[in-house]
Short mmCIF file of C-alpha atoms in Angstrom, two decimals:
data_model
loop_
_atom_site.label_atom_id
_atom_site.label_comp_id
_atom_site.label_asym_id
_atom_site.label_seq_id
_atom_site.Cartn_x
_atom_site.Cartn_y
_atom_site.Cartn_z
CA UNK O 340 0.00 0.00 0.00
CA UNK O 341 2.85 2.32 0.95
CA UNK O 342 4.46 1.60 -2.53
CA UNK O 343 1.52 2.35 -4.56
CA UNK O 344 0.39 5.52 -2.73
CA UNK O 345 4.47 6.86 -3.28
CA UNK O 346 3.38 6.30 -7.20
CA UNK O 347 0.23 7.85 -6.86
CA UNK O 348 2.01 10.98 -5.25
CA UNK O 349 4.44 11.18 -7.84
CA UNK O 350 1.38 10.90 -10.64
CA UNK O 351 -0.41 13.84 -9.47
CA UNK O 352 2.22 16.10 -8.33
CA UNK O 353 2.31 19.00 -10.06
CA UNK O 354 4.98 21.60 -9.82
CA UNK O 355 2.92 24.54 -8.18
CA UNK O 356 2.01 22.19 -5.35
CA UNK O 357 3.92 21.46 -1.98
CA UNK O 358 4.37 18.04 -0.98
CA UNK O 359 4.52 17.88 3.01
CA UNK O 360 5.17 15.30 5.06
CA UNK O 361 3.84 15.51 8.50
CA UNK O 362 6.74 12.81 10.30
CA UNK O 363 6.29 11.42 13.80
CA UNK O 364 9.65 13.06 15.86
CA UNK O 365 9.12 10.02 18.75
CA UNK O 366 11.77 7.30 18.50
CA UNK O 367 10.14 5.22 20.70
CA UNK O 368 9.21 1.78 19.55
CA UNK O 369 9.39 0.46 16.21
CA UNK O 370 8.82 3.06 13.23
CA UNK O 371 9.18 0.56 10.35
CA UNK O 372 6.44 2.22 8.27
CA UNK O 373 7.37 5.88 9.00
CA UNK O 374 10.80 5.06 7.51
CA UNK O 375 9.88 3.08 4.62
CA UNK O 376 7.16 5.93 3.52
CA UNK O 377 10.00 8.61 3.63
CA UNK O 378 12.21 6.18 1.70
CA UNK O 379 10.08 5.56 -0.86
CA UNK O 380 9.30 9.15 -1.67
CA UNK O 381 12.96 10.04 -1.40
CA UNK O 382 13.59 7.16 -3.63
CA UNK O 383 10.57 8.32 -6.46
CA UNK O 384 13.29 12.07 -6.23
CA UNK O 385 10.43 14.03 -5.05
CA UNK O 386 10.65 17.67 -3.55
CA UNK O 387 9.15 17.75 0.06
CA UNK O 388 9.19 19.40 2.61
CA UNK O 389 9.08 17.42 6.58
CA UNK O 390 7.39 19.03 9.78
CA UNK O 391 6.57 17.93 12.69
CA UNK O 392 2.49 18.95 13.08
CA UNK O 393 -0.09 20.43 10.92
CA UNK O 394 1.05 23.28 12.82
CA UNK O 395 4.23 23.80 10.98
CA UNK O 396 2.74 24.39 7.63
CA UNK O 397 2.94 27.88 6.27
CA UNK O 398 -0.92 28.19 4.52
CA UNK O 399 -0.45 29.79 1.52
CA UNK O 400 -3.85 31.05 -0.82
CA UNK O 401 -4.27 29.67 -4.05
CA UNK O 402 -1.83 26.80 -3.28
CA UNK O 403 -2.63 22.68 -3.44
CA UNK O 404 -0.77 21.02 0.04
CA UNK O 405 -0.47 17.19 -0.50
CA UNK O 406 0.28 16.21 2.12
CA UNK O 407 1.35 12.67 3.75
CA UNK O 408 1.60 11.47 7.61
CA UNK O 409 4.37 9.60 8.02
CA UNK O 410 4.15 7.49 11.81
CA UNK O 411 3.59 4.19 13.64
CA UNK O 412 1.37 5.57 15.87
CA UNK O 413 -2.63 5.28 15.43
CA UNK O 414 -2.85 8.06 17.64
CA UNK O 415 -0.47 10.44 15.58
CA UNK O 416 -2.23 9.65 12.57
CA UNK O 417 -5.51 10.27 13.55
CA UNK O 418 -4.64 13.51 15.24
CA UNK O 419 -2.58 14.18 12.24
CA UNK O 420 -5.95 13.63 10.03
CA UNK O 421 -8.40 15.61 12.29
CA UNK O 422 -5.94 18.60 12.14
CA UNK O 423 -5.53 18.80 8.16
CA UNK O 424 -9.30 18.41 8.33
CA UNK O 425 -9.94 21.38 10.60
CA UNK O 426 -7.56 23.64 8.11
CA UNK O 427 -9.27 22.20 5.53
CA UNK O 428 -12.20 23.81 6.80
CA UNK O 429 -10.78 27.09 7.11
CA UNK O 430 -10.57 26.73 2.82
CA UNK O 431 -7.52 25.65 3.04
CA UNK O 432 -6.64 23.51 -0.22
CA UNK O 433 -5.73 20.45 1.28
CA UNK O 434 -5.10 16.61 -0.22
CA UNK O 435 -4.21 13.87 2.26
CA UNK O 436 -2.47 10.32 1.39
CA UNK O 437 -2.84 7.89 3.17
CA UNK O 438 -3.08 4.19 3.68
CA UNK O 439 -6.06 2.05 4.43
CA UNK O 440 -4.83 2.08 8.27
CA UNK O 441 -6.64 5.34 8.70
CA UNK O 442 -9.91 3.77 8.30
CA UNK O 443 -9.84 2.00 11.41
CA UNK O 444 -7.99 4.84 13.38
CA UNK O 445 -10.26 7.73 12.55
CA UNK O 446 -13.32 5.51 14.27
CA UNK O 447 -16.36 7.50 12.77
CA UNK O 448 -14.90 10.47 12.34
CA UNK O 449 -15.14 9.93 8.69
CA UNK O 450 -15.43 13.35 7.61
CA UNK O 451 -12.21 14.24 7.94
CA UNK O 452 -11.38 11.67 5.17
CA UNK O 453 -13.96 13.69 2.85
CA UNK O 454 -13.06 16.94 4.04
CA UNK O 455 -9.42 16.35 3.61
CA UNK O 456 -10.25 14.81 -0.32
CA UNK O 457 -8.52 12.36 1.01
CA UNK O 458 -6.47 9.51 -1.33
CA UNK O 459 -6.60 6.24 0.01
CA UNK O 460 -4.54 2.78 -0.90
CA UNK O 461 -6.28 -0.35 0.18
CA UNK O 462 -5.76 -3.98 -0.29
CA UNK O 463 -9.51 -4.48 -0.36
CA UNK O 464 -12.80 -1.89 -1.42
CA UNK O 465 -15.93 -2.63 -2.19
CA UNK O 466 -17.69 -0.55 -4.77
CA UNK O 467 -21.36 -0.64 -4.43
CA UNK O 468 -22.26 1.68 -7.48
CA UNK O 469 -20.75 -1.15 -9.60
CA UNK O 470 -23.23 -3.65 -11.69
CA UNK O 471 -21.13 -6.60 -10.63
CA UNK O 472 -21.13 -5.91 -7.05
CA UNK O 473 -24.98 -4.82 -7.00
CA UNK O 474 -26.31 -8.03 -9.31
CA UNK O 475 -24.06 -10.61 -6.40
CA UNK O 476 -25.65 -8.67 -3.72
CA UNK O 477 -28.83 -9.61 -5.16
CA UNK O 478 -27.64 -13.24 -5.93
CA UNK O 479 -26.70 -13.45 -2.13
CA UNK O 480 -29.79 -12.21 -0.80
CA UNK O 481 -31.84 -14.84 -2.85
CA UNK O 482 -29.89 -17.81 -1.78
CA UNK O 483 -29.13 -17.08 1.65
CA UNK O 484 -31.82 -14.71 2.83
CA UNK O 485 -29.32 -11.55 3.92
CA UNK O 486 -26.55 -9.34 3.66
CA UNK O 487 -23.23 -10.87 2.55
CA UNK O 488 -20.53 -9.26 4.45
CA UNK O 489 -16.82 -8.69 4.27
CA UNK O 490 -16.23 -12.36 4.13
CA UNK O 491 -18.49 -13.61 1.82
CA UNK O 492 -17.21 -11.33 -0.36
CA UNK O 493 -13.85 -12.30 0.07
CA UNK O 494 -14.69 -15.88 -0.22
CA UNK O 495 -16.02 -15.41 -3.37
CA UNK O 496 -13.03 -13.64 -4.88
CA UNK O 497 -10.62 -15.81 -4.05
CA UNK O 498 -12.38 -19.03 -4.83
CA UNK O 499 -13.43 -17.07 -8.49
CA UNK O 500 -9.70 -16.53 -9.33
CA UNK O 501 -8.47 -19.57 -8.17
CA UNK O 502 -10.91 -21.62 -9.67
CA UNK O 503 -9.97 -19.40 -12.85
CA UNK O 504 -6.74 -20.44 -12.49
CA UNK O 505 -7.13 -24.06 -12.20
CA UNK O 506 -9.23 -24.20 -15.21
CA UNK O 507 -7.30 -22.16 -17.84
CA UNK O 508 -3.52 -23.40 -16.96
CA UNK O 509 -4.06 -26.93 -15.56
CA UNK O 510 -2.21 -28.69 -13.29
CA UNK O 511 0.70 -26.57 -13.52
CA UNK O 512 -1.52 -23.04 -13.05
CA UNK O 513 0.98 -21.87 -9.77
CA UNK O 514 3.88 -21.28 -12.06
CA UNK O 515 1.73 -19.20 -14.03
CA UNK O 516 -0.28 -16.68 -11.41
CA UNK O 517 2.01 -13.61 -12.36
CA UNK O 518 0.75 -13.93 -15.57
CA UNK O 519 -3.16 -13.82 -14.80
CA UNK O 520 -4.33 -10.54 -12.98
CA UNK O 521 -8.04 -10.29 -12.35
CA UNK O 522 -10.50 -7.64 -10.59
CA UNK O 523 -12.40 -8.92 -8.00
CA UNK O 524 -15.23 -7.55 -5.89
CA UNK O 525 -13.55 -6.77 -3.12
CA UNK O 526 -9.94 -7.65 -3.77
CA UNK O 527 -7.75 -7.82 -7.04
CA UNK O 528 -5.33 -10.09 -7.59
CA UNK O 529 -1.69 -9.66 -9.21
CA UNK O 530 0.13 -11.73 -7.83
CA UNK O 531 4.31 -11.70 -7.70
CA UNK O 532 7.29 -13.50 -6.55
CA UNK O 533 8.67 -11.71 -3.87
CA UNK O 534 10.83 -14.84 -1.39
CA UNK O 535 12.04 -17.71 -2.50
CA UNK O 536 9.51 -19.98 -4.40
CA UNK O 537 6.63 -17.90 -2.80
CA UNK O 538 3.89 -15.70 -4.56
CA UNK O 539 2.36 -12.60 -3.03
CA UNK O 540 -0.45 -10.84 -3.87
CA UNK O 541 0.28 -7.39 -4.64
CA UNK O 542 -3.04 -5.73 -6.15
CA UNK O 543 -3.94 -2.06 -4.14
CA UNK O 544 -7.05 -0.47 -4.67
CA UNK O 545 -6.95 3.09 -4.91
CA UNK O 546 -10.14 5.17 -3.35
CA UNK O 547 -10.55 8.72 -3.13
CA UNK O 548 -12.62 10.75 -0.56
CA UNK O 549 -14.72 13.36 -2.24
CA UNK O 550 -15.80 16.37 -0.28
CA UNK O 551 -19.30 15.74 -1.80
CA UNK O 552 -19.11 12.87 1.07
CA UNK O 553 -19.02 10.21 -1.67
CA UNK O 554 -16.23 8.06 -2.48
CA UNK O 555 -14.77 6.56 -5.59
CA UNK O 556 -12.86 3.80 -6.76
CA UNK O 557 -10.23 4.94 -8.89
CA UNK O 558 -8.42 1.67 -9.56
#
């Protein structure tokens, strides 16, 4: 998620705008994401500039601030959020990155995703506005008698692709997931070899936060 929200960054970027990374100062504890994040954008040779707290940020009118929270720390991240959001408010023109981590940090303070027009990587989304989503919705309803959640989603992605797999390659479909991408549901897959014989799943989803208080599933 971290990788594809560096890319997405570095695709909408434009030169007028100031990239700012908000970075947690504490050193306490592990701060394995914090530090990959600021790798990753150093590594994609992007101009930024790194404070400490919303606080730090200079406003200026008529200017875009992307900006990214770099920390560990739930708490930093949400307080992080809910500050952008409140300058936000104050017509500040404000774009927040982050990763799908936020959406269990923020609690239902959801609003400060929208207000914030905020871009969001996730390994899983579900799109309810699309046909294929609505017509197994319906499908579910009729055979079970309720809502499918989370899981039955997720059960039927998997078992789709890998039934896929299966029947167009054979007995030998493993050696050939990196070849087969497919859009689930819920989940994509795209799957590639990261240790040793291994495969991982590497499909993001990316959703943005509009201030209309709608969301939309970019990718």
């Amino acid at each position: 998620q971290i990788d594809e929200l560096a890319d997405w960054v570095q695709e909408e970027l434009r030169p007028e705008d100031e990239l700012v990374v908000i970075r947690d100062p504490s050193e306490n504890g592990r701060n394995e994401q914090r530090d990959y994040l600021v790798n990753r954008l150093h590594s994609k040779v992007l101009s930024f500039r790194i404070v400490k707290s919303v606080g730090d940020i200079a406003f200026e009118e008529g200017r875009t601030y992307r900006i990214i929270v770099a920390s560990d720390s739930d708490s930093f991240l949400t307080g992080a959020t809910r500050a952008a959001a409140i300058e936000a408010a104050r017509n500040r023109d404000i774009i927040l990155y982050s990763t799908s981590r936020i959406r269990s940090t923020i609690g239902g303070n959801v609003n400060d995703l929208h207000n914030t027009r905020t871009r969001l990587t996730a390994s899983y989304y579900i799109d309810y506005d699309s046909r294929k989503v609505r017509d197994f919705v319906l499908a579910y309803r009729a055979l079970f008698k309720g809502e499918p959640g989370s899981f039955a989603f997720q059960g039927y992605d998997t078992v789709h692709y890998f039934v896929t797999m299966r029947h167009d390659y054979g007995r030998r479909w493993y050696r050939r997931l990196p070849e087969y991408q497919e859009k689930g549901l819920q989940s994509d897959f795209r799957f590639d070899r990261r240790h040793g014989e291994g495969r991982e799943n590497i499909a993001v989803r990316r959703v943005v936060y509009n201030s209309d208080l709608t969301t939309t599933l970019v990718q």
